[in-house]
PDB file of C-alpha atoms in Angstrom:
ATOM      1  CA  UNK A   1    -109.154  -0.040  18.151  1.00 42.00           C
ATOM      2  CA  UNK A   2    -112.044   1.856  16.378  1.00 40.00           C
ATOM      3  CA  UNK A   3    -109.136   4.807  15.100  1.00 42.00           C
ATOM      4  CA  UNK A   4    -106.489   1.827  14.306  1.00 41.00           C
ATOM      5  CA  UNK A   5    -109.697  -0.530  12.134  1.00 45.00           C
ATOM      6  CA  UNK A   6    -110.219   3.524  10.456  1.00 42.00           C
ATOM      7  CA  UNK A   7    -106.793   3.986   9.432  1.00 42.00           C
ATOM      8  CA  UNK A   8    -106.718   0.664   7.771  1.00 44.00           C
ATOM      9  CA  UNK A   9    -109.223   1.289   5.620  1.00 48.00           C
ATOM     10  CA  UNK A  10    -107.368   4.244   4.703  1.00 44.00           C
ATOM     11  CA  UNK A  11    -104.288   2.894   3.661  1.00 45.00           C
ATOM     12  CA  UNK A  12    -106.520   0.419   1.551  1.00 43.00           C
ATOM     13  CA  UNK A  13    -108.354   3.050  -0.315  1.00 44.00           C
ATOM     14  CA  UNK A  14    -105.137   5.207  -0.262  1.00 45.00           C
ATOM     15  CA  UNK A  15    -103.048   1.769  -2.095  1.00 45.00           C
ATOM     16  CA  UNK A  16    -106.097   1.687  -4.842  1.00 43.00           C
ATOM     17  CA  UNK A  17    -104.991   5.221  -6.136  1.00 45.00           C
ATOM     18  CA  UNK A  18    -101.065   4.707  -5.417  1.00 47.00           C
ATOM     19  CA  UNK A  19    -100.274   6.147  -8.539  1.00 43.00           C
ATOM     20  CA  UNK A  20    -102.356   9.434  -8.264  1.00 57.00           C
ATOM     21  CA  UNK A  21    -100.818  11.534  -4.972  1.00 79.00           C
ATOM     22  CA  UNK A  22    -102.895  13.297  -2.916  1.00 82.00           C
ATOM     23  CA  UNK A  23    -101.615  17.225  -4.070  1.00 86.00           C
ATOM     24  CA  UNK A  24    -102.271  15.860  -8.408  1.00 88.00           C
ATOM     25  CA  UNK A  25    -105.814  15.142  -6.777  1.00 89.00           C
ATOM     26  CA  UNK A  26    -106.478  18.109  -5.613  1.00 90.00           C
ATOM     27  CA  UNK A  27    -106.044  20.186  -8.433  1.00 92.00           C
ATOM     28  CA  UNK A  28    -108.568  18.512 -10.513  1.00 92.00           C
ATOM     29  CA  UNK A  29    -111.386  19.027  -7.820  1.00 92.00           C
ATOM     30  CA  UNK A  30    -110.426  22.382  -8.444  1.00 92.00           C
ATOM     31  CA  UNK A  31    -109.801  22.154 -12.060  1.00 91.00           C
ATOM     32  CA  UNK A  32    -113.332  19.731 -12.228  1.00 93.00           C
ATOM     33  CA  UNK A  33    -115.400  22.465  -9.889  1.00 90.00           C
ATOM     34  CA  UNK A  34    -113.919  25.570 -11.496  1.00 90.00           C
ATOM     35  CA  UNK A  35    -114.809  23.528 -15.152  1.00 90.00           C
ATOM     36  CA  UNK A  36    -111.449  26.369 -15.631  1.00 90.00           C
ATOM     37  CA  UNK A  37    -107.376  25.831 -15.655  1.00 91.00           C
ATOM     38  CA  UNK A  38    -107.423  29.334 -15.125  1.00 90.00           C
ATOM     39  CA  UNK A  39    -108.882  29.688 -11.972  1.00 91.00           C
ATOM     40  CA  UNK A  40    -108.389  26.928 -10.137  1.00 89.00           C
ATOM     41  CA  UNK A  41    -104.339  28.660 -10.874  1.00 90.00           C
ATOM     42  CA  UNK A  42    -105.690  31.534  -9.551  1.00 90.00           C
ATOM     43  CA  UNK A  43    -107.235  29.240  -6.270  1.00 89.00           C
ATOM     44  CA  UNK A  44    -103.682  26.465  -5.326  1.00 89.00           C
ATOM     45  CA  UNK A  45    -101.372  29.785  -6.830  1.00 89.00           C
ATOM     46  CA  UNK A  46    -100.461  27.670  -8.821  1.00 89.00           C
ATOM     47  CA  UNK A  47     -99.192  29.284 -12.511  1.00 91.00           C
ATOM     48  CA  UNK A  48    -101.869  27.736 -15.199  1.00 91.00           C
ATOM     49  CA  UNK A  49     -99.366  25.800 -16.674  1.00 91.00           C
ATOM     50  CA  UNK A  50     -98.110  23.739 -13.213  1.00 92.00           C
ATOM     51  CA  UNK A  51    -101.971  22.480 -13.195  1.00 90.00           C
ATOM     52  CA  UNK A  52    -102.043  21.837 -17.320  1.00 91.00           C
ATOM     53  CA  UNK A  53     -99.424  19.997 -16.171  1.00 92.00           C
ATOM     54  CA  UNK A  54    -100.436  17.905 -12.978  1.00 91.00           C
ATOM     55  CA  UNK A  55    -103.622  16.842 -15.126  1.00 90.00           C
ATOM     56  CA  UNK A  56    -101.790  16.317 -18.433  1.00 92.00           C
ATOM     57  CA  UNK A  57     -99.380  14.555 -15.730  1.00 90.00           C
ATOM     58  CA  UNK A  58    -102.997  11.966 -14.107  1.00 89.00           C
ATOM     59  CA  UNK A  59    -104.217  11.327 -17.804  1.00 89.00           C
ATOM     60  CA  UNK A  60    -101.719   9.482 -19.124  1.00 89.00           C
ATOM     61  CA  UNK A  61    -101.341   7.466 -15.616  1.00 87.00           C
ATOM     62  CA  UNK A  62    -105.266   7.018 -15.684  1.00 87.00           C
ATOM     63  CA  UNK A  63    -104.660   6.167 -19.568  1.00 90.00           C
ATOM     64  CA  UNK A  64    -107.855   8.599 -19.971  1.00 91.00           C
ATOM     65  CA  UNK A  65    -109.072  12.061 -20.832  1.00 92.00           C
ATOM     66  CA  UNK A  66    -110.752  14.122 -18.161  1.00 92.00           C
ATOM     67  CA  UNK A  67    -111.585  17.121 -19.516  1.00 92.00           C
ATOM     68  CA  UNK A  68    -112.293  18.455 -23.191  1.00 91.00           C
ATOM     69  CA  UNK A  69    -110.573  21.855 -23.970  1.00 85.00           C
ATOM     70  CA  UNK A  70    -113.843  23.726 -26.159  1.00 83.00           C
ATOM     71  CA  UNK A  71    -112.644  27.416 -27.176  1.00 76.00           C
ATOM     72  CA  UNK A  72    -112.087  29.135 -24.145  1.00 77.00           C
ATOM     73  CA  UNK A  73    -113.779  26.705 -21.521  1.00 83.00           C
ATOM     74  CA  UNK A  74    -113.574  22.771 -20.202  1.00 90.00           C
ATOM     75  CA  UNK A  75    -116.658  20.055 -20.018  1.00 91.00           C
ATOM     76  CA  UNK A  76    -115.491  16.889 -17.813  1.00 92.00           C
ATOM     77  CA  UNK A  77    -115.651  13.751 -18.807  1.00 92.00           C
ATOM     78  CA  UNK A  78    -118.027  10.810 -17.931  1.00 92.00           C
ATOM     79  CA  UNK A  79    -113.807   9.239 -16.623  1.00 91.00           C
ATOM     80  CA  UNK A  80    -113.601  12.981 -14.546  1.00 90.00           C
ATOM     81  CA  UNK A  81    -116.875  12.739 -13.172  1.00 90.00           C
ATOM     82  CA  UNK A  82    -116.751   8.840 -11.828  1.00 89.00           C
ATOM     83  CA  UNK A  83    -113.288  10.035 -10.952  1.00 89.00           C
ATOM     84  CA  UNK A  84    -114.405  13.703  -9.083  1.00 89.00           C
ATOM     85  CA  UNK A  85    -116.337  11.586  -6.086  1.00 83.00           C
ATOM     86  CA  UNK A  86    -113.451   9.192  -5.517  1.00 85.00           C
ATOM     87  CA  UNK A  87    -110.685  12.044  -5.100  1.00 86.00           C
ATOM     88  CA  UNK A  88    -112.627  14.178  -2.642  1.00 83.00           C
ATOM     89  CA  UNK A  89    -113.160  10.673  -0.604  1.00 80.00           C
ATOM     90  CA  UNK A  90    -109.553  10.140  -1.100  1.00 82.00           C
ATOM     91  CA  UNK A  91    -108.110  13.685  -0.555  1.00 80.00           C
ATOM     92  CA  UNK A  92    -110.272  13.675   3.053  1.00 76.00           C
ATOM     93  CA  UNK A  93    -109.095  11.099   4.379  1.00 76.00           C
ATOM     94  CA  UNK A  94    -105.129  12.288   3.489  1.00 75.00           C
ATOM     95  CA  UNK A  95    -106.083  15.605   5.372  1.00 71.00           C
ATOM     96  CA  UNK A  96    -107.103  13.490   8.837  1.00 70.00           C
ATOM     97  CA  UNK A  97    -105.431  11.222   8.208  1.00 69.00           C
ATOM     98  CA  UNK A  98    -103.237  14.039  11.196  1.00 59.00           C
ATOM     99  CA  UNK A  99    -106.334  14.384  13.046  1.00 60.00           C
ATOM    100  CA  UNK A 100    -107.095  11.104  13.584  1.00 63.00           C
ATOM    101  CA  UNK A 101    -103.742   9.714  14.950  1.00 63.00           C
ATOM    102  CA  UNK A 102    -103.776  13.299  17.057  1.00 59.00           C
ATOM    103  CA  UNK A 103    -106.608  11.560  18.824  1.00 60.00           C
ATOM    104  CA  UNK A 104    -104.860   7.993  19.025  1.00 58.00           C
ATOM    105  CA  UNK A 105    -102.505  10.015  21.193  1.00 55.00           C
ATOM    106  CA  UNK A 106    -104.593  11.580  23.738  1.00 59.00           C
ATOM    107  CA  UNK A 107    -106.053   7.488  24.010  1.00 66.00           C
ATOM    108  CA  UNK A 108    -102.832   5.932  24.811  1.00 77.00           C
ATOM    109  CA  UNK A 109    -102.729   4.116  28.246  1.00 76.00           C
ATOM    110  CA  UNK A 110    -101.433   0.936  29.952  1.00 82.00           C
ATOM    111  CA  UNK A 111     -98.293   1.320  31.138  1.00 88.00           C
ATOM    112  CA  UNK A 112     -94.673   2.610  31.138  1.00 92.00           C
ATOM    113  CA  UNK A 113     -92.019   0.456  32.626  1.00 93.00           C
ATOM    114  CA  UNK A 114     -88.595   4.004  32.855  1.00 95.00           C
ATOM    115  CA  UNK A 115     -85.288   3.017  34.639  1.00 95.00           C
ATOM    116  CA  UNK A 116     -83.498   5.783  36.064  1.00 94.00           C
ATOM    117  CA  UNK A 117     -80.340   5.161  37.947  1.00 90.00           C
ATOM    118  CA  UNK A 118     -80.659   7.102  41.512  1.00 87.00           C
ATOM    119  CA  UNK A 119     -80.427  10.672  40.979  1.00 89.00           C
ATOM    120  CA  UNK A 120     -82.546  11.254  37.409  1.00 91.00           C
ATOM    121  CA  UNK A 121     -84.817   8.243  39.505  1.00 92.00           C
ATOM    122  CA  UNK A 122     -85.040  10.191  42.363  1.00 91.00           C
ATOM    123  CA  UNK A 123     -85.060  13.645  41.941  1.00 90.00           C
ATOM    124  CA  UNK A 124     -86.354  13.984  38.325  1.00 90.00           C
ATOM    125  CA  UNK A 125     -88.548  11.478  37.428  1.00 92.00           C
ATOM    126  CA  UNK A 126     -91.206  12.181  39.886  1.00 92.00           C
ATOM    127  CA  UNK A 127     -92.295  15.610  38.516  1.00 91.00           C
ATOM    128  CA  UNK A 128     -91.429  15.062  35.414  1.00 93.00           C
ATOM    129  CA  UNK A 129     -94.840  12.397  35.111  1.00 94.00           C
ATOM    130  CA  UNK A 130     -96.572  14.494  37.461  1.00 94.00           C
ATOM    131  CA  UNK A 131     -97.682  16.376  34.567  1.00 92.00           C
ATOM    132  CA  UNK A 132     -97.405  13.408  32.012  1.00 92.00           C
ATOM    133  CA  UNK A 133    -100.246  12.178  33.812  1.00 92.00           C
ATOM    134  CA  UNK A 134    -102.263  15.889  34.008  1.00 91.00           C
ATOM    135  CA  UNK A 135    -102.755  15.542  29.399  1.00 87.00           C
ATOM    136  CA  UNK A 136    -102.803  10.991  29.699  1.00 88.00           C
ATOM    137  CA  UNK A 137    -105.235  10.293  33.455  1.00 88.00           C
ATOM    138  CA  UNK A 138    -104.830   6.378  31.893  1.00 86.00           C
ATOM    139  CA  UNK A 139    -101.222   5.535  31.922  1.00 89.00           C
ATOM    140  CA  UNK A 140     -99.727   3.803  34.399  1.00 91.00           C
ATOM    141  CA  UNK A 141     -95.523   4.287  34.931  1.00 93.00           C
ATOM    142  CA  UNK A 142     -93.745   1.467  37.232  1.00 93.00           C
ATOM    143  CA  UNK A 143     -89.394   3.674  38.054  1.00 95.00           C
ATOM    144  CA  UNK A 144     -87.507   0.977  38.378  1.00 94.00           C
ATOM    145  CA  UNK A 145     -84.366   2.986  40.208  1.00 92.00           C
ATOM    146  CA  UNK A 146     -80.883   0.811  40.029  1.00 91.00           C
ATOM    147  CA  UNK A 147     -77.249   2.086  39.214  1.00 87.00           C
ATOM    148  CA  UNK A 148     -76.260   3.490  35.908  1.00 88.00           C
ATOM    149  CA  UNK A 149     -75.059   0.184  34.820  1.00 90.00           C
ATOM    150  CA  UNK A 150     -77.356  -2.422  35.544  1.00 92.00           C
ATOM    151  CA  UNK A 151     -79.939  -0.179  33.765  1.00 94.00           C
ATOM    152  CA  UNK A 152     -77.391  -0.347  30.824  1.00 93.00           C
ATOM    153  CA  UNK A 153     -77.789  -4.110  31.181  1.00 93.00           C
ATOM    154  CA  UNK A 154     -80.882  -4.783  31.583  1.00 93.00           C
ATOM    155  CA  UNK A 155     -81.925  -2.007  28.324  1.00 93.00           C
ATOM    156  CA  UNK A 156     -79.399  -4.786  26.707  1.00 92.00           C
ATOM    157  CA  UNK A 157     -81.452  -7.822  27.782  1.00 89.00           C
ATOM    158  CA  UNK A 158     -84.701  -6.414  26.303  1.00 89.00           C
ATOM    159  CA  UNK A 159     -86.189  -6.552  29.411  1.00 88.00           C
ATOM    160  CA  UNK A 160     -86.020  -2.076  29.984  1.00 91.00           C
ATOM    161  CA  UNK A 161     -87.410   0.363  26.678  1.00 92.00           C
ATOM    162  CA  UNK A 162     -85.799   2.723  28.784  1.00 95.00           C
ATOM    163  CA  UNK A 163     -83.482   4.613  30.882  1.00 95.00           C
ATOM    164  CA  UNK A 164     -82.492   7.656  32.669  1.00 94.00           C
ATOM    165  CA  UNK A 165     -78.969   7.526  33.650  1.00 92.00           C
ATOM    166  CA  UNK A 166     -75.589   9.745  35.292  1.00 83.00           C
ATOM    167  CA  UNK A 167     -73.073   7.586  33.373  1.00 83.00           C
ATOM    168  CA  UNK A 168     -72.034   6.577  29.670  1.00 87.00           C
ATOM    169  CA  UNK A 169     -71.059   3.711  29.679  1.00 86.00           C
ATOM    170  CA  UNK A 170     -69.749   1.106  26.536  1.00 85.00           C
ATOM    171  CA  UNK A 171     -71.808  -0.563  24.910  1.00 87.00           C
ATOM    172  CA  UNK A 172     -72.263  -1.114  21.144  1.00 89.00           C
ATOM    173  CA  UNK A 173     -76.504  -2.174  21.756  1.00 91.00           C
ATOM    174  CA  UNK A 174     -77.151   0.760  23.054  1.00 93.00           C
ATOM    175  CA  UNK A 175     -78.126   4.312  22.005  1.00 94.00           C
ATOM    176  CA  UNK A 176     -77.429   6.849  24.355  1.00 94.00           C
ATOM    177  CA  UNK A 177     -79.325  10.931  23.759  1.00 92.00           C
ATOM    178  CA  UNK A 178     -77.775  14.166  25.717  1.00 90.00           C
ATOM    179  CA  UNK A 179     -81.274  14.809  28.306  1.00 86.00           C
ATOM    180  CA  UNK A 180     -79.776  17.292  30.945  1.00 88.00           C
ATOM    181  CA  UNK A 181     -76.310  18.609  32.544  1.00 88.00           C
ATOM    182  CA  UNK A 182     -76.205  18.542  36.434  1.00 87.00           C
ATOM    183  CA  UNK A 183     -73.372  20.194  38.422  1.00 90.00           C
ATOM    184  CA  UNK A 184     -71.970  18.143  40.807  1.00 92.00           C
ATOM    185  CA  UNK A 185     -70.200  19.539  44.210  1.00 93.00           C
ATOM    186  CA  UNK A 186     -68.909  19.606  47.549  1.00 93.00           C
ATOM    187  CA  UNK A 187     -70.957  19.150  49.865  1.00 95.00           C
ATOM    188  CA  UNK A 188     -69.571  18.482  54.084  1.00 94.00           C
ATOM    189  CA  UNK A 189     -71.816  18.618  57.467  1.00 93.00           C
ATOM    190  CA  UNK A 190     -71.488  22.107  59.044  1.00 91.00           C
ATOM    191  CA  UNK A 191     -69.667  21.362  61.447  1.00 88.00           C
ATOM    192  CA  UNK A 192     -67.091  19.895  59.785  1.00 86.00           C
ATOM    193  CA  UNK A 193     -65.059  21.972  57.875  1.00 80.00           C
ATOM    194  CA  UNK A 194     -65.622  25.307  58.397  1.00 78.00           C
ATOM    195  CA  UNK A 195     -63.961  26.171  55.178  1.00 81.00           C
ATOM    196  CA  UNK A 196     -66.470  27.017  51.882  1.00 87.00           C
ATOM    197  CA  UNK A 197     -63.081  28.165  49.097  1.00 92.00           C
ATOM    198  CA  UNK A 198     -60.804  25.250  48.480  1.00 91.00           C
ATOM    199  CA  UNK A 199     -58.224  22.477  45.864  1.00 92.00           C
ATOM    200  CA  UNK A 200     -59.807  19.511  44.497  1.00 90.00           C
ATOM    201  CA  UNK A 201     -55.658  18.047  46.789  1.00 88.00           C
ATOM    202  CA  UNK A 202     -57.010  19.786  49.121  1.00 89.00           C
ATOM    203  CA  UNK A 203     -59.978  18.009  49.925  1.00 88.00           C
ATOM    204  CA  UNK A 204     -58.638  14.391  49.039  1.00 88.00           C
ATOM    205  CA  UNK A 205     -56.967  15.079  52.383  1.00 89.00           C
ATOM    206  CA  UNK A 206     -60.299  14.686  54.164  1.00 92.00           C
ATOM    207  CA  UNK A 207     -62.135  11.746  54.442  1.00 93.00           C
ATOM    208  CA  UNK A 208     -64.456  11.293  51.593  1.00 93.00           C
ATOM    209  CA  UNK A 209     -67.952   8.838  51.224  1.00 93.00           C
ATOM    210  CA  UNK A 210     -68.636   7.104  47.651  1.00 92.00           C
ATOM    211  CA  UNK A 211     -71.717   5.377  46.071  1.00 90.00           C
ATOM    212  CA  UNK A 212     -71.202   1.946  45.431  1.00 89.00           C
ATOM    213  CA  UNK A 213     -68.963   1.085  42.082  1.00 86.00           C
ATOM    214  CA  UNK A 214     -71.920   0.657  39.329  1.00 80.00           C
ATOM    215  CA  UNK A 215     -72.911   4.277  40.386  1.00 85.00           C
ATOM    216  CA  UNK A 216     -73.079   7.249  38.269  1.00 81.00           C
ATOM    217  CA  UNK A 217     -72.191  10.051  40.930  1.00 86.00           C
ATOM    218  CA  UNK A 218     -69.703   7.619  41.922  1.00 88.00           C
ATOM    219  CA  UNK A 219     -67.762   6.878  38.102  1.00 87.00           C
ATOM    220  CA  UNK A 220     -67.848  10.326  37.229  1.00 87.00           C
ATOM    221  CA  UNK A 221     -66.119  11.237  40.010  1.00 89.00           C
ATOM    222  CA  UNK A 222     -63.701   8.730  39.974  1.00 90.00           C
ATOM    223  CA  UNK A 223     -63.034   9.818  36.040  1.00 89.00           C
ATOM    224  CA  UNK A 224     -62.429  13.910  37.850  1.00 89.00           C
ATOM    225  CA  UNK A 225     -59.245  12.952  40.161  1.00 89.00           C
ATOM    226  CA  UNK A 226     -58.370  10.843  36.684  1.00 90.00           C
ATOM    227  CA  UNK A 227     -58.303  13.459  35.142  1.00 90.00           C
ATOM    228  CA  UNK A 228     -56.146  16.072  37.348  1.00 89.00           C
ATOM    229  CA  UNK A 229     -54.225  13.314  38.213  1.00 89.00           C
ATOM    230  CA  UNK A 230     -56.254  11.694  41.412  1.00 87.00           C
ATOM    231  CA  UNK A 231     -56.556   7.990  41.793  1.00 86.00           C
ATOM    232  CA  UNK A 232     -59.541   6.682  44.331  1.00 84.00           C
ATOM    233  CA  UNK A 233     -57.091   4.502  45.652  1.00 84.00           C
ATOM    234  CA  UNK A 234     -54.993   7.000  47.315  1.00 83.00           C
ATOM    235  CA  UNK A 235     -58.066   9.209  48.479  1.00 87.00           C
ATOM    236  CA  UNK A 236     -59.747   8.848  52.419  1.00 90.00           C
ATOM    237  CA  UNK A 237     -62.337   6.839  51.872  1.00 90.00           C
ATOM    238  CA  UNK A 238     -64.370   6.580  55.459  1.00 91.00           C
ATOM    239  CA  UNK A 239     -67.200   4.653  53.775  1.00 92.00           C
ATOM    240  CA  UNK A 240     -68.780   3.336  50.832  1.00 93.00           C
ATOM    241  CA  UNK A 241     -72.341   3.633  50.305  1.00 93.00           C
ATOM    242  CA  UNK A 242     -75.652   1.952  48.433  1.00 89.00           C
ATOM    243  CA  UNK A 243     -77.845   5.713  47.640  1.00 89.00           C
ATOM    244  CA  UNK A 244     -77.862   8.634  47.446  1.00 91.00           C
ATOM    245  CA  UNK A 245     -79.644   8.859  51.184  1.00 92.00           C
ATOM    246  CA  UNK A 246     -76.863   6.749  53.165  1.00 94.00           C
ATOM    247  CA  UNK A 247     -74.550   9.017  51.451  1.00 94.00           C
ATOM    248  CA  UNK A 248     -76.137  12.581  52.944  1.00 94.00           C
ATOM    249  CA  UNK A 249     -77.038  10.846  56.192  1.00 95.00           C
ATOM    250  CA  UNK A 250     -73.501   9.796  56.515  1.00 94.00           C
ATOM    251  CA  UNK A 251     -72.357  13.717  55.487  1.00 94.00           C
ATOM    252  CA  UNK A 252     -75.005  14.833  58.286  1.00 95.00           C
ATOM    253  CA  UNK A 253     -72.954  13.419  60.806  1.00 94.00           C
ATOM    254  CA  UNK A 254     -69.391  14.429  60.645  1.00 93.00           C
ATOM    255  CA  UNK A 255     -68.532  10.688  58.261  1.00 94.00           C
ATOM    256  CA  UNK A 256     -66.282  13.021  56.070  1.00 92.00           C
ATOM    257  CA  UNK A 257     -67.226  14.884  53.008  1.00 93.00           C
ATOM    258  CA  UNK A 258     -68.952  13.631  49.613  1.00 94.00           C
ATOM    259  CA  UNK A 259     -69.122  14.382  46.122  1.00 92.00           C
ATOM    260  CA  UNK A 260     -73.014  14.618  44.881  1.00 93.00           C
ATOM    261  CA  UNK A 261     -75.121  15.840  42.575  1.00 91.00           C
ATOM    262  CA  UNK A 262     -76.523  19.330  43.425  1.00 92.00           C
ATOM    263  CA  UNK A 263     -80.250  18.328  42.149  1.00 89.00           C
ATOM    264  CA  UNK A 264     -79.300  14.837  45.854  1.00 91.00           C
ATOM    265  CA  UNK A 265     -79.049  17.894  47.923  1.00 93.00           C
ATOM    266  CA  UNK A 266     -80.879  21.552  47.068  1.00 91.00           C
ATOM    267  CA  UNK A 267     -83.354  20.870  50.517  1.00 92.00           C
ATOM    268  CA  UNK A 268     -80.185  20.368  52.520  1.00 94.00           C
ATOM    269  CA  UNK A 269     -78.588  23.537  51.025  1.00 93.00           C
ATOM    270  CA  UNK A 270     -81.439  25.430  51.694  1.00 92.00           C
ATOM    271  CA  UNK A 271     -82.471  25.048  54.964  1.00 93.00           C
ATOM    272  CA  UNK A 272     -78.509  24.582  56.085  1.00 92.00           C
ATOM    273  CA  UNK A 273     -78.399  20.880  57.297  1.00 94.00           C
ATOM    274  CA  UNK A 274     -75.034  20.256  54.147  1.00 94.00           C
ATOM    275  CA  UNK A 275     -72.763  23.173  53.198  1.00 93.00           C
ATOM    276  CA  UNK A 276     -70.753  23.492  50.343  1.00 93.00           C
ATOM    277  CA  UNK A 277     -67.503  23.842  49.317  1.00 93.00           C
ATOM    278  CA  UNK A 278     -66.915  25.416  46.442  1.00 93.00           C
ATOM    279  CA  UNK A 279     -64.072  24.124  44.030  1.00 92.00           C
ATOM    280  CA  UNK A 280     -61.186  27.618  42.879  1.00 92.00           C
ATOM    281  CA  UNK A 281     -59.568  25.201  40.559  1.00 90.00           C
ATOM    282  CA  UNK A 282     -62.710  23.268  38.524  1.00 89.00           C
ATOM    283  CA  UNK A 283     -65.942  23.290  37.639  1.00 88.00           C
ATOM    284  CA  UNK A 284     -67.708  18.845  37.830  1.00 90.00           C
ATOM    285  CA  UNK A 285     -70.390  19.088  35.582  1.00 88.00           C
ATOM    286  CA  UNK A 286     -71.608  15.863  33.680  1.00 87.00           C
ATOM    287  CA  UNK A 287     -74.481  15.177  31.652  1.00 89.00           C
ATOM    288  CA  UNK A 288     -77.515  12.877  32.621  1.00 91.00           C
ATOM    289  CA  UNK A 289     -78.587  10.397  28.763  1.00 93.00           C
ATOM    290  CA  UNK A 290     -82.161   8.827  27.714  1.00 94.00           C
ATOM    291  CA  UNK A 291     -80.537   5.303  27.373  1.00 94.00           C
ATOM    292  CA  UNK A 292     -82.912   3.420  24.058  1.00 94.00           C
ATOM    293  CA  UNK A 293     -82.097  -0.479  22.469  1.00 93.00           C
ATOM    294  CA  UNK A 294     -80.578   0.755  18.338  1.00 91.00           C
ATOM    295  CA  UNK A 295     -82.738  -2.359  16.998  1.00 87.00           C
ATOM    296  CA  UNK A 296     -86.028  -1.673  19.675  1.00 87.00           C
ATOM    297  CA  UNK A 297     -88.440   0.634  18.302  1.00 85.00           C
ATOM    298  CA  UNK A 298     -90.371   2.119  21.174  1.00 87.00           C
ATOM    299  CA  UNK A 299     -94.299   2.103  21.490  1.00 86.00           C
ATOM    300  CA  UNK A 300     -96.341   5.168  20.802  1.00 83.00           C
ATOM    301  CA  UNK A 301     -97.028   6.181  24.537  1.00 86.00           C
ATOM    302  CA  UNK A 302     -93.203   5.734  25.130  1.00 90.00           C
ATOM    303  CA  UNK A 303     -92.522   8.046  21.751  1.00 89.00           C
ATOM    304  CA  UNK A 304     -94.898  10.614  23.343  1.00 89.00           C
ATOM    305  CA  UNK A 305     -93.093   9.817  26.681  1.00 92.00           C
ATOM    306  CA  UNK A 306     -90.026  10.815  25.415  1.00 91.00           C
ATOM    307  CA  UNK A 307     -90.919  13.431  23.634  1.00 89.00           C
ATOM    308  CA  UNK A 308     -92.893  15.274  27.067  1.00 90.00           C
ATOM    309  CA  UNK A 309     -89.146  14.230  29.118  1.00 88.00           C
ATOM    310  CA  UNK A 310     -87.084  17.091  26.314  1.00 86.00           C
ATOM    311  CA  UNK A 311     -89.321  19.459  26.680  1.00 85.00           C
ATOM    312  CA  UNK A 312     -89.122  19.617  30.304  1.00 83.00           C
ATOM    313  CA  UNK A 313     -85.130  18.724  30.386  1.00 75.00           C
ATOM    314  CA  UNK A 314     -85.432  22.520  29.741  1.00 68.00           C
ATOM    315  CA  UNK A 315     -87.495  23.070  32.588  1.00 67.00           C
ATOM    316  CA  UNK A 316     -85.934  21.552  34.469  1.00 64.00           C
ATOM    317  CA  UNK A 317     -82.373  22.874  34.063  1.00 52.00           C
ATOM    318  CA  UNK A 318     -83.619  26.516  35.243  1.00 51.00           C
ATOM    319  CA  UNK A 319     -85.522  25.665  38.062  1.00 51.00           C
ATOM    320  CA  UNK A 320     -81.426  24.129  38.935  1.00 49.00           C
ATOM    321  CA  UNK A 321     -79.117  26.493  38.999  1.00 51.00           C
ATOM    322  CA  UNK A 322     -77.301  27.584  42.230  1.00 52.00           C
TER     323      UNK A 322
END
């Protein structure tokens, strides 16, 4: 609150002198202190005519004489002496605004509520939030995990301010900002499929476990199949599950293959619990998006967190490469 009141006082002071810009005042104070246009021009790395022009503009705006030219020397007028002290105060306050805003950022606290679809909410956000908390320990987080459709609808209804989703859904009120590219891969139980390389059409002859409708992974899977002339209705759907963990358990049990985010099966692949089947004819990539409402202005804490998310996305990208 202290910083807030200081900022308000600054605005009031600056409004009093709105006819003058800070640059002009800096030139004026340099001429006043040096009692010389030429010395001021050297100090400010400006030409002497530029310095003279700025002082002339300032005198016209204030409707008074600031310096008397006495041959090669100049003498500040009474008006200049009055202006000098005020100018120093204004310049000092203007120079401190950036520092004060930085301090304001360091003081952020409160709750940040994020809507996230299953993959980013489970496998990305916890580590990103943990790093943010080390810098801003007073901030508390709530991660609401749901499918992409539900997250987008909540932002549309102003129930959430930001979300991270795995599919771009049609909604004119929403801004989608690309966040991180994800790779979808085919996985199976090591005992179910021995072949490590297949075409997409060969793969679709096998039973498949799917996420529920509304899931970003399900939407992207359907899009990939349709783009390759395959309808989801013509596949052997072994089961539909409400979470990625449930799909993984079904695949581990030998129910069928599935198309999942590499992020979600990184540990299972590392320890041989699941096997990746590499498709020989296509690559399956999709984008995660930061979603916000076009008409909402984010509070400072949210804006700072989003900057952090964008920075961390580069680090995450390097860790999920196969």
